[in-house]
Short mmCIF file of C-alpha atoms in Angstrom, two decimals:
data_model
loop_
_atom_site.label_atom_id
_atom_site.label_comp_id
_atom_site.label_asym_id
_atom_site.label_seq_id
_atom_site.Cartn_x
_atom_site.Cartn_y
_atom_site.Cartn_z
CA MET A 1 65.61 111.30 136.64
CA SER A 2 65.84 113.73 133.99
CA GLU A 3 63.05 116.57 134.31
CA LEU A 4 59.55 115.98 131.97
CA LEU A 5 59.21 118.89 129.53
CA PRO A 6 56.22 121.18 130.64
CA ALA A 7 53.64 119.38 127.99
CA ASP A 8 51.27 122.60 128.30
CA HIS A 9 54.29 124.92 127.35
CA ASP A 10 54.63 125.67 123.37
CA TYR A 11 57.91 125.75 122.39
CA THR A 12 57.16 127.17 118.97
CA GLN A 13 57.64 130.74 120.06
CA GLU A 14 61.17 130.12 121.43
CA PHE A 15 61.03 129.19 117.22
CA GLU A 16 58.94 132.13 115.92
CA ASN A 17 61.58 135.35 116.21
CA GLY A 18 61.38 136.51 113.47
CA ILE A 19 64.44 136.47 112.28
CA HIS A 20 65.91 136.68 108.68
CA TYR A 21 68.87 134.50 107.86
CA ALA A 22 70.87 134.88 104.83
CA SER A 23 70.84 130.84 104.39
CA VAL A 24 69.10 127.63 105.52
CA GLU A 25 72.20 126.18 107.33
CA LEU A 26 72.47 129.70 109.27
CA ALA A 27 68.72 129.07 110.24
CA GLU A 28 69.26 125.70 110.19
CA LEU A 29 72.16 125.95 113.44
CA ALA A 30 70.57 128.66 115.17
CA ALA A 31 67.25 126.66 115.62
CA ARG A 32 69.36 124.05 116.95
CA THR A 33 71.23 126.17 119.44
CA ILE A 34 67.56 127.09 121.15
CA ALA A 35 66.05 123.47 120.86
CA GLN A 36 69.45 123.12 123.20
CA GLN A 37 68.45 125.76 125.23
CA CYS A 38 65.16 123.88 125.44
CA GLY A 39 66.53 120.74 126.55
CA PHE A 40 66.05 118.68 123.41
CA PHE A 41 67.13 118.16 119.93
CA ILE A 42 66.05 118.63 117.05
CA VAL A 43 67.10 117.38 113.51
CA ARG A 44 66.38 117.44 109.89
CA GLY A 45 63.60 116.53 107.78
CA ALA A 46 62.12 116.79 104.21
CA TRP A 47 61.95 119.26 101.98
CA LYS A 48 58.31 120.46 101.14
CA PRO A 49 59.14 122.64 98.09
CA ASN A 50 55.37 124.64 97.19
CA THR A 51 54.92 124.77 93.39
CA ALA A 52 51.47 126.89 93.90
CA GLY A 53 50.94 130.17 93.41
CA GLN A 54 53.16 133.02 91.09
CA ASN A 55 56.14 132.64 93.59
CA PRO A 56 57.49 129.18 94.43
CA VAL A 57 58.18 128.86 98.45
CA THR A 58 60.67 126.03 99.91
CA ALA A 59 60.91 125.06 103.79
CA LEU A 60 62.75 122.09 105.13
CA CYS A 61 61.31 120.33 108.34
CA MET A 62 62.59 120.28 111.29
CA TYR A 63 61.43 117.22 113.93
CA CYS A 64 62.35 116.09 117.40
CA ASP A 65 64.43 113.90 117.53
CA ARG A 66 62.27 111.69 119.32
CA SER A 67 59.34 111.47 117.03
CA SER A 68 60.36 108.07 115.75
CA ARG A 69 57.61 105.65 116.66
CA ILE A 70 57.41 103.76 119.87
CA VAL A 71 58.87 100.33 119.80
CA LYS A 72 57.60 97.50 122.47
CA SER A 73 60.76 95.63 123.67
CA TYR A 74 60.23 92.29 123.29
CA LYS A 75 61.84 89.27 124.74
CA PRO A 76 63.78 86.83 122.27
CA ASP A 77 63.51 82.83 122.17
CA PRO A 78 66.11 81.70 124.70
CA THR A 79 66.69 78.55 122.20
CA LYS A 80 68.06 80.92 119.29
CA GLU A 81 70.65 83.32 119.06
CA THR A 82 69.13 87.10 118.95
CA ARG A 83 69.91 90.34 120.85
CA GLY A 84 68.66 90.78 124.14
CA ASN A 85 66.17 93.32 124.55
CA ILE A 86 66.01 96.55 122.31
CA SER A 87 63.77 99.13 122.26
CA SER A 88 63.83 102.47 121.15
CA LYS A 89 64.46 106.48 122.64
CA GLY A 90 61.45 107.16 120.11
CA THR A 91 58.08 108.73 122.18
CA GLY A 92 56.03 109.87 119.05
CA CYS A 93 56.50 113.18 119.74
CA GLN A 94 54.93 115.31 117.14
CA PHE A 95 56.97 118.03 117.61
CA GLN A 96 57.99 120.49 114.29
CA ILE A 97 59.30 123.44 112.95
CA CYS A 98 60.54 124.59 109.49
CA ILE A 99 62.37 126.94 108.00
CA LYS A 100 61.04 128.55 105.19
CA GLU A 101 62.50 130.02 102.61
CA VAL A 102 61.16 134.37 102.06
CA TRP A 103 60.98 135.26 98.10
CA GLN A 104 62.50 139.22 97.57
CA LYS A 105 61.96 141.77 95.70
CA ASP A 106 65.00 143.83 96.46
CA GLY A 107 67.78 141.44 96.98
CA PRO A 108 68.76 137.97 97.71
CA ASN A 109 66.24 135.36 99.31
CA THR A 110 66.09 134.94 103.23
CA TRP A 111 64.90 131.82 105.65
CA VAL A 112 62.71 131.92 108.79
CA MET A 113 60.91 129.53 110.80
CA VAL A 114 57.58 129.18 112.23
CA GLY A 115 55.67 126.47 113.48
CA VAL A 116 53.70 123.78 111.98
CA THR A 117 50.07 122.55 112.42
CA SER A 118 48.83 119.03 111.60
CA ARG A 119 46.73 118.78 108.50
CA GLU A 120 44.49 115.83 110.19
CA THR A 121 44.05 117.74 113.41
CA GLY A 122 45.06 121.06 113.06
CA ALA A 123 46.43 120.83 116.33
CA ASN A 124 49.43 122.33 116.98
CA ARG A 125 52.98 120.65 116.50
CA GLY A 126 54.66 123.01 119.02
CA PHE A 127 54.59 120.14 122.46
CA HIS A 128 56.51 117.63 123.59
CA ASN A 129 55.78 114.15 124.90
CA HIS A 130 59.15 113.27 126.96
CA GLU A 131 61.63 114.20 129.39
CA LYS A 132 64.39 116.95 128.43
CA VAL A 133 68.13 115.89 127.93
CA LEU A 134 70.06 115.03 130.87
CA TYR A 135 73.46 115.25 129.37
CA PRO A 136 73.13 117.30 126.73
CA GLU A 137 77.31 117.32 126.15
CA HIS A 138 77.11 113.72 125.94
CA HIS A 139 74.31 113.47 122.96
CA ARG A 140 75.01 111.89 120.46
CA HIS A 141 74.47 115.28 118.04
CA ASN A 142 76.40 116.89 119.74
CA LYS A 143 79.17 114.02 119.72
CA GLN A 144 79.05 114.29 115.40
CA PHE A 145 82.47 115.01 113.88
CA SER A 146 82.69 118.15 111.47
CA GLU A 147 84.73 118.24 108.26
CA ALA A 148 87.94 119.63 109.95
CA GLU A 149 88.01 117.14 112.92
CA LYS A 150 88.38 114.53 110.57
CA GLU A 151 90.22 116.25 108.14
CA ARG A 152 92.90 116.50 111.43
CA LEU A 153 91.43 112.65 112.42
CA ARG A 154 93.29 112.06 108.96
CA LEU A 155 96.73 113.16 109.72
CA MET A 156 96.55 112.37 113.26
CA ARG A 157 95.88 108.83 112.28
CA LYS A 158 98.72 109.40 109.80
CA ALA A 159 101.33 109.98 111.79
CA GLY A 160 100.64 107.65 114.34
CA VAL A 161 98.91 109.14 116.39
CA ARG A 162 97.00 106.19 118.70
CA PRO A 163 92.62 106.86 119.54
CA ASN A 164 92.70 107.60 122.52
CA GLN A 165 95.37 110.49 121.72
CA GLN A 166 93.22 111.59 119.53
CA LYS A 167 90.18 111.70 121.55
CA THR A 168 92.16 113.76 123.83
CA THR A 169 93.24 116.28 121.62
CA LEU A 170 90.14 117.11 119.70
CA ASN A 171 88.22 117.34 123.30
CA THR A 172 90.44 120.06 124.34
CA GLU A 173 90.55 121.79 121.75
CA GLY A 174 86.38 121.76 121.28
CA GLY A 175 85.27 121.19 124.19
CA VAL A 176 83.17 118.59 123.22
CA HIS A 177 83.00 114.58 124.16
CA HIS A 178 84.06 112.39 121.57
CA ASP A 179 82.99 109.31 121.58
CA ILE A 180 86.42 106.89 120.44
CA LYS A 181 84.30 104.64 118.30
CA GLN A 182 83.09 107.01 116.04
CA MET A 183 86.72 107.98 115.73
CA TYR A 184 87.68 103.77 115.07
CA ASN A 185 84.86 104.15 112.63
CA ILE A 186 86.32 107.30 110.69
CA ASN A 187 89.63 105.58 110.84
CA SER A 188 88.69 102.40 109.25
CA LYS A 189 86.49 104.06 106.48
CA THR A 190 89.73 106.47 105.95
CA ARG A 191 91.61 103.62 105.19
CA LEU A 192 89.61 101.69 102.49
CA ASP A 193 88.82 105.15 101.12
CA VAL A 194 93.19 105.17 101.07
CA MET A 195 93.16 100.85 99.70
CA GLY A 196 90.29 101.78 97.12
CA GLU A 197 89.69 98.01 96.01
CA MET A 198 93.27 96.84 97.07
CA ASP A 199 93.68 93.98 99.51
CA ALA A 200 96.36 94.39 102.56
CA ILE A 201 98.95 93.06 101.04
CA GLN A 202 98.73 94.63 97.83
CA PHE A 203 98.07 97.75 99.92
CA ALA A 204 101.46 97.43 101.63
CA LEU A 205 103.50 96.77 98.48
CA HIS A 206 101.88 99.07 96.71
CA GLY A 207 103.25 101.56 99.57
CA ALA A 208 106.50 100.20 99.63
CA GLU A 209 106.99 100.42 96.08
CA HIS A 210 106.25 103.92 96.09
CA ARG A 211 108.62 104.58 98.24
CA GLY A 212 111.13 102.58 97.11
CA TYR A 213 111.39 99.91 99.08
CA HIS A 214 114.03 96.75 98.40
CA ILE A 215 111.38 93.96 98.85
CA CYS A 216 111.54 90.34 98.23
CA LEU A 217 108.49 88.34 99.44
CA GLN A 218 108.19 84.11 98.97
CA LYS A 219 104.58 82.56 98.14
CA ASP A 220 103.68 78.89 98.89
CA SER A 221 101.78 76.48 95.49
CA ASN A 222 98.46 78.22 95.80
CA ASN A 223 99.82 82.18 94.97
CA VAL A 224 99.73 82.97 99.11
CA LEU A 225 101.92 84.85 100.54
CA THR A 226 104.45 83.22 103.46
CA ASN A 227 107.53 85.97 103.69
CA LEU A 228 107.56 89.31 103.39
CA PHE A 229 110.92 91.00 103.51
CA PHE A 230 111.59 94.52 103.12
CA ALA A 231 114.10 97.77 103.51
CA HIS A 232 114.02 101.77 103.60
CA PRO A 233 115.42 102.98 100.96
CA THR A 234 118.09 105.05 103.27
CA SER A 235 118.32 102.13 105.86
CA ILE A 236 120.01 100.30 102.91
CA GLN A 237 122.43 103.51 102.42
CA MET A 238 123.10 103.48 106.32
CA LEU A 239 124.25 99.58 105.95
CA HIS A 240 126.82 100.48 103.25
CA ALA A 241 128.34 102.54 105.34
CA TRP A 242 128.70 100.69 108.31
CA PRO A 243 127.70 96.63 107.42
CA TYR A 244 129.82 95.62 110.58
CA VAL A 245 127.35 94.16 113.03
CA ILE A 246 124.46 92.89 112.33
CA LEU A 247 121.92 91.84 115.41
CA ILE A 248 118.79 89.73 114.05
CA ASP A 249 116.25 88.65 116.37
CA SER A 250 112.15 88.74 116.01
CA THR A 251 108.78 89.25 117.86
CA TYR A 252 105.77 88.89 118.26
CA LYS A 253 101.92 89.78 119.17
CA THR A 254 102.25 92.44 116.25
CA ASN A 255 99.79 91.54 113.44
CA ARG A 256 96.54 89.86 113.28
CA TYR A 257 98.10 86.71 112.08
CA GLY A 258 100.78 85.02 114.86
CA TRP A 259 103.02 85.62 112.48
CA PRO A 260 107.00 86.56 113.65
CA TRP A 261 107.46 89.57 112.98
CA VAL A 262 111.80 90.05 112.14
CA GLU A 263 113.94 93.33 113.00
CA ILE A 264 117.57 93.30 111.22
CA ILE A 265 119.92 95.94 113.39
CA GLY A 266 122.35 97.62 112.52
CA VAL A 267 124.84 99.94 114.64
CA THR A 268 126.22 103.88 113.57
CA PRO A 269 129.30 105.17 114.82
CA VAL A 270 127.29 106.81 117.22
CA LYS A 271 125.73 103.51 119.75
CA LYS A 272 122.72 104.39 117.43
CA ASN A 273 120.47 101.99 116.26
CA PHE A 274 119.25 101.70 113.12
CA ASN A 275 116.99 99.56 111.31
CA ILE A 276 118.70 97.37 108.07
CA ALA A 277 115.13 96.33 107.01
CA CYS A 278 111.78 94.20 108.40
CA ALA A 279 110.98 90.51 108.33
CA ILE A 280 107.01 89.07 108.14
CA ILE A 281 107.30 85.53 108.32
CA LYS A 282 105.04 82.40 108.37
CA GLN A 283 107.13 80.23 110.32
CA GLU A 284 110.18 80.20 111.96
CA THR A 285 112.22 77.20 110.47
CA LYS A 286 115.69 76.37 109.10
CA GLU A 287 114.71 77.33 105.20
CA THR A 288 113.28 80.60 105.61
CA TYR A 289 115.96 81.94 108.15
CA GLU A 290 118.14 81.05 105.27
CA TRP A 291 116.25 82.79 102.96
CA LEU A 292 115.81 86.16 104.89
CA LEU A 293 120.12 85.67 105.38
CA ARG A 294 120.14 85.36 101.50
CA CYS A 295 117.80 88.46 101.65
CA ILE A 296 119.88 90.98 104.30
CA LYS A 297 123.29 89.48 101.77
CA GLY A 298 121.51 90.59 98.62
CA LEU A 299 121.93 94.84 99.94
CA LEU A 300 124.97 94.02 101.21
CA GLY A 301 126.28 92.96 97.35
CA ASP A 302 129.63 92.14 97.32
CA THR A 303 130.17 93.57 101.74
CA VAL A 304 130.57 90.77 103.72
CA PRO A 305 129.69 92.29 108.20
CA ASN A 306 131.97 91.05 110.75
CA VAL A 307 129.71 89.72 113.61
CA ILE A 308 126.05 88.48 113.57
CA VAL A 309 124.68 88.70 116.56
CA THR A 310 121.12 86.23 117.26
CA ASP A 311 119.48 84.09 120.67
CA LYS A 312 120.10 80.66 119.93
CA GLU A 313 117.08 80.06 117.22
CA GLY A 314 117.41 76.95 115.90
CA GLY A 315 116.94 78.29 112.36
CA LEU A 316 119.52 80.80 112.56
CA LEU A 317 121.99 78.90 114.32
CA ALA A 318 121.34 76.21 111.07
CA SER A 319 121.25 78.38 107.99
CA ILE A 320 123.58 81.38 109.34
CA PRO A 321 126.93 79.39 108.68
CA VAL A 322 125.29 78.49 105.46
CA VAL A 323 125.17 81.99 103.94
CA PHE A 324 127.61 83.93 106.43
CA PRO A 325 130.44 81.16 106.47
CA LEU A 326 133.03 81.80 108.46
CA PRO A 327 136.11 82.85 109.13
CA HIS A 328 134.74 86.30 106.83
CA THR A 329 131.08 86.47 109.39
CA VAL A 330 131.36 85.02 113.09
CA HIS A 331 128.03 84.30 114.69
CA LEU A 332 128.17 85.15 118.52
CA LEU A 333 125.01 84.19 120.63
CA CYS A 334 123.10 86.58 122.82
CA LEU A 335 124.83 86.10 126.36
CA TRP A 336 122.06 88.16 128.66
CA HIS A 337 119.69 85.39 126.50
CA VAL A 338 122.71 82.88 127.67
CA ASN A 339 122.90 83.56 131.02
CA ASN A 340 119.09 83.96 131.25
CA CYS A 341 118.21 80.35 130.21
CA VAL A 342 120.40 78.86 131.82
CA LYS A 343 119.42 80.43 135.57
CA GLN A 344 115.84 79.61 134.68
CA LYS A 345 116.68 75.94 133.20
CA PHE A 346 119.37 75.07 136.92
CA GLU A 347 116.03 76.45 139.00
CA VAL A 348 113.57 74.31 137.69
CA LEU A 349 116.02 71.34 137.09
CA LEU A 350 116.28 72.14 141.48
CA GLY A 351 113.11 72.32 141.78
CA GLY A 352 110.79 75.15 140.47
CA ILE A 353 110.24 78.41 142.20
CA ALA A 354 111.22 77.46 145.81
CA LYS A 355 114.73 76.77 144.96
CA ARG A 356 115.28 80.14 143.11
CA GLU A 357 118.18 81.52 145.38
CA VAL A 358 120.29 78.29 144.91
CA ALA A 359 120.27 78.33 141.16
CA HIS A 360 120.97 81.50 141.25
CA ALA A 361 123.56 81.43 143.57
CA VAL A 362 124.92 78.92 141.88
CA TRP A 363 124.96 80.18 138.21
CA LYS A 364 126.87 83.17 139.52
CA LYS A 365 129.49 80.88 141.82
CA TYR A 366 130.57 78.27 138.60
CA PHE A 367 128.54 79.85 135.03
CA ASP A 368 128.94 83.34 135.33
CA LYS A 369 131.92 83.85 135.99
CA ALA A 370 133.51 81.14 133.36
CA ALA A 371 131.32 83.06 130.60
CA TRP A 372 132.69 86.41 131.63
CA SER A 373 136.24 84.71 132.48
CA TRP A 374 139.22 85.98 129.86
CA THR A 375 141.25 83.56 130.04
CA GLN A 376 140.40 79.99 128.17
CA GLU A 377 141.96 78.68 131.96
CA GLY A 378 140.10 80.31 133.88
CA PHE A 379 136.70 79.39 131.87
CA LEU A 380 137.88 75.64 132.21
CA GLN A 381 138.42 76.04 135.82
CA LYS A 382 135.12 77.34 136.79
CA ILE A 383 133.69 74.91 134.61
CA ASN A 384 134.99 71.20 135.64
CA GLU A 385 134.89 72.61 139.48
CA PHE A 386 131.03 72.96 138.60
CA GLU A 387 130.60 69.28 137.14
CA ARG A 388 133.29 67.52 139.89
CA VAL A 389 130.78 69.38 142.20
CA TRP A 390 127.94 69.28 140.77
CA THR A 391 127.23 65.59 139.42
CA VAL A 392 127.35 64.29 142.87
CA LYS A 393 124.31 66.10 143.56
CA ASN A 394 122.66 66.97 140.57
CA LYS A 395 123.67 65.55 137.34
CA LYS A 396 120.58 66.62 134.40
CA MET A 397 122.40 70.34 135.71
CA VAL A 398 125.51 68.91 134.05
CA ASP A 399 124.08 67.24 131.22
CA TYR A 400 122.62 70.11 130.65
CA VAL A 401 125.12 72.56 129.94
CA ARG A 402 127.50 70.15 128.74
CA GLY A 403 124.77 69.38 125.86
CA GLU A 404 123.39 72.83 125.19
CA TRP A 405 125.97 75.86 125.63
CA LEU A 406 129.50 73.74 126.33
CA PRO A 407 129.24 72.54 122.37
CA HIS A 408 128.60 76.48 121.33
CA GLN A 409 130.95 77.68 124.12
CA THR A 410 132.89 80.35 121.46
CA MET A 411 129.94 81.96 120.12
CA TRP A 412 128.90 83.68 123.47
CA GLU A 413 132.00 83.28 126.15
CA MET A 414 134.60 86.53 126.97
CA CYS A 415 137.44 84.42 126.53
CA TYR A 416 137.04 83.80 122.60
CA THR A 417 134.41 87.16 121.88
CA ASN A 418 137.47 88.77 122.83
CA HIS A 419 139.43 88.09 119.88
CA VAL A 420 136.47 88.70 117.60
CA PHE A 421 135.95 92.26 116.11
CA HIS A 422 131.60 93.65 117.16
CA LEU A 423 132.16 96.93 118.38
CA GLY A 424 131.48 95.54 121.67
CA ASN A 425 128.18 93.90 120.62
CA THR A 426 127.68 90.86 122.50
CA SER A 427 124.24 90.39 123.38
CA SER A 428 121.13 91.34 121.18
CA ASN A 429 119.73 93.95 123.77
CA ARG A 430 119.42 96.51 120.71
CA VAL A 431 117.23 94.13 118.80
CA GLU A 432 114.99 94.06 122.63
CA SER A 433 114.72 97.83 122.32
CA SER A 434 114.27 98.59 118.64
CA HIS A 435 111.61 95.74 119.75
CA SER A 436 110.04 98.10 122.52
CA SER A 437 109.86 101.06 120.38
CA PHE A 438 108.31 99.56 117.50
CA LYS A 439 105.83 98.73 119.11
CA THR A 440 105.18 102.20 121.09
CA PHE A 441 104.00 103.21 117.27
CA LEU A 442 101.69 100.10 116.74
CA VAL A 443 98.00 101.45 118.16
CA SER A 444 97.49 97.45 118.64
CA GLY A 445 98.97 93.68 118.25
CA ARG A 446 96.43 93.01 115.12
CA GLY A 447 96.93 95.56 112.54
CA ALA A 448 97.07 93.99 109.34
CA ILE A 449 100.40 93.96 107.04
CA ASP A 450 99.72 97.02 105.10
CA THR A 451 98.63 99.14 109.29
CA CYS A 452 102.45 97.07 110.13
CA PHE A 453 104.16 98.53 107.02
CA ALA A 454 102.57 101.89 107.80
CA LYS A 455 103.88 102.48 111.64
CA ASN A 456 106.79 100.93 110.79
CA HIS A 457 107.58 103.50 108.17
CA ASN A 458 106.35 106.00 111.02
CA TYR A 459 109.13 104.36 113.45
CA MET A 460 112.13 104.61 110.63
CA GLU A 461 111.46 107.77 109.70
CA HIS A 462 111.98 108.96 113.46
CA GLN A 463 114.99 107.25 113.80
CA PHE A 464 116.38 108.70 110.80
CA LEU A 465 116.31 111.45 112.69
CA GLU A 466 117.43 110.40 115.58
CA VAL A 467 120.26 109.31 114.47
CA VAL A 468 121.51 112.10 111.97
CA ASN A 469 120.71 114.66 115.29
CA GLU A 470 123.40 112.24 116.57
CA LEU A 471 125.60 112.75 114.31
CA HIS A 472 125.54 115.87 114.25
CA LYS A 473 126.14 116.21 117.89
CA SER A 474 128.81 114.56 117.34
CA LEU A 475 130.82 115.73 114.84
CA ASN A 476 130.29 119.18 116.97
CA ARG A 477 130.70 117.35 120.90
CA ASN A 478 133.68 119.54 122.58
CA LEU A 479 135.91 116.80 124.96
CA SER A 480 137.43 118.26 127.61
CA ARG A 481 139.97 115.11 128.01
CA ALA A 482 140.49 115.99 123.62
CA ILE A 483 142.73 119.04 123.83
CA GLU A 484 145.74 117.50 122.97
CA ALA A 485 147.75 116.12 120.06
CA PRO A 486 145.89 113.82 118.52
CA CYS A 487 142.70 113.89 119.58
CA THR A 488 142.91 117.04 118.60
CA PHE A 489 143.51 116.28 114.96
CA LEU A 490 140.50 113.71 114.77
CA ARG A 491 137.88 115.92 116.05
CA ARG A 492 135.28 116.63 113.27
CA VAL A 493 136.97 113.45 111.30
CA VAL A 494 136.11 110.60 113.75
CA SER A 495 132.92 110.60 116.25
CA SER A 496 133.44 111.52 119.80
CA GLU A 497 132.26 108.32 120.26
CA ALA A 498 135.21 106.70 119.06
CA ILE A 499 137.68 109.60 120.36
CA LYS A 500 136.23 108.41 124.28
CA LEU A 501 136.93 105.37 123.04
CA MET A 502 140.50 105.57 122.33
CA LEU A 503 140.83 107.70 125.35
CA ASP A 504 139.16 105.25 128.48
CA GLY A 505 141.57 102.43 125.92
CA ALA A 506 144.67 104.11 126.27
CA ALA A 507 145.19 102.03 129.82
CA GLU A 508 144.29 99.22 128.93
CA LEU A 509 147.07 99.32 126.10
CA LYS A 510 149.62 100.44 128.34
CA ASP A 511 149.34 97.88 131.00
CA SER A 512 148.90 94.73 128.63
CA CYS A 513 148.76 93.68 124.93
CA ALA A 514 146.11 94.82 124.48
CA CYS A 515 144.15 92.42 122.77
CA HIS A 516 140.52 92.81 124.15
CA PHE A 517 140.49 96.57 122.79
CA GLN A 518 142.80 96.19 119.06
CA MET A 519 140.06 93.01 119.14
CA THR A 520 136.82 93.92 119.63
CA GLN A 521 136.60 98.35 118.98
CA THR A 522 139.96 99.32 117.01
CA TRP A 523 139.48 102.34 115.34
CA LYS A 524 136.84 101.69 113.14
CA HIS A 525 133.94 104.12 114.53
CA ALA A 526 135.28 106.59 112.02
CA VAL A 527 132.55 108.61 110.33
#
């Protein structure tokens, strides 16, 4: 239990020390420090000017923070929706001191602390009627933010620092135990102050236009936003430089509306991702994806990508051939998603988790080997063997493979994709990686559109710096294997990744017709 303040101790003598202060702020700070050392807190009260006499005297009254009237706890009516039992921590403490201005003839006025007595009873107001503060460092008056700390919070919020990390930084530097709820309140107030009279969508569009983004949007018949597409100006330049491979995938739990967040990713010569554009869409339909693909086509101009890699999303499957038809652009399905879907479906059709090992063994023996077959004959051999064995054991598994994946075999099977210039991208793992990186910049998955845009902008700026650094390293990296011609002439002309690919494919070029290497990689890695 907390120790009681001595009821017979007059604390006025602690304050009436005869010290003159140059300003009322310094005197107020000294009074708060003395009070805290004694075991209580005082707060600023009212100004009381005295206009009587030739030299008016101004005084600032300060009260004990427990001076409010006592409010007895009550029990609410159980039939009504009200708050629980509440009560004030005020005890009606009468403690009070004043900081008075002292008029000086020969210099600036000063400020001193004096005690106060009650006008009604004449009693000294230097006594307390409550216990000491048990944990002074956690008292709400010790957790208030200074203006410098508020500005520091604004800068950290702009940089995308999470509130818990903001709290750790300020507490470590200042030694004060700030409340994280106050940090959320300050961050929210900062956001509202910056937004002014604009709503979240207007503020997001304003920020995008101010930074030079390419923006496309759709609205319904009620003038309500349904789809938003935006691309950073640097991303557009990078897309024009490296338009060969585009990967598209959507992620969830990024915004308060529950709308999918679509990321369009490209690949640099140093095997780094770059974010081409992002979109927030209301529904994943064929019409929506067709609109999104036309937005991408508008960024490309007359150029078309060689390959678009996605998972088996129905809307994308139907819309890509419309906007980017064959033979100019090839649509590939993510091989990892294909294998994962087949494994999970086999597990369900064989009886659930109890048959997981059997399902995975069947997938490994037939479907996985078929998917990675380098020849069409090897692919058909494994598929025919699977159908012959499992038509008798479990025909549903055969029907599933026939109906779901064999109609699209040219989009994922190795013997077909080996003839497509995809730069080694046969899965959408780059987009999945981008989803994970982007979500590290999000404070939560419940942000409004303006918050998502701001966090994504920070993420893209960070990504651009990484790409530039890797390009610089690639041009200046010395490869021990690249000391002889023609590699010596390629250094600082093409990326080190391209040189390594060429050297790694040398054996393949000697032992085979090199179709795989020439068709999927070639020499288009040039910076």
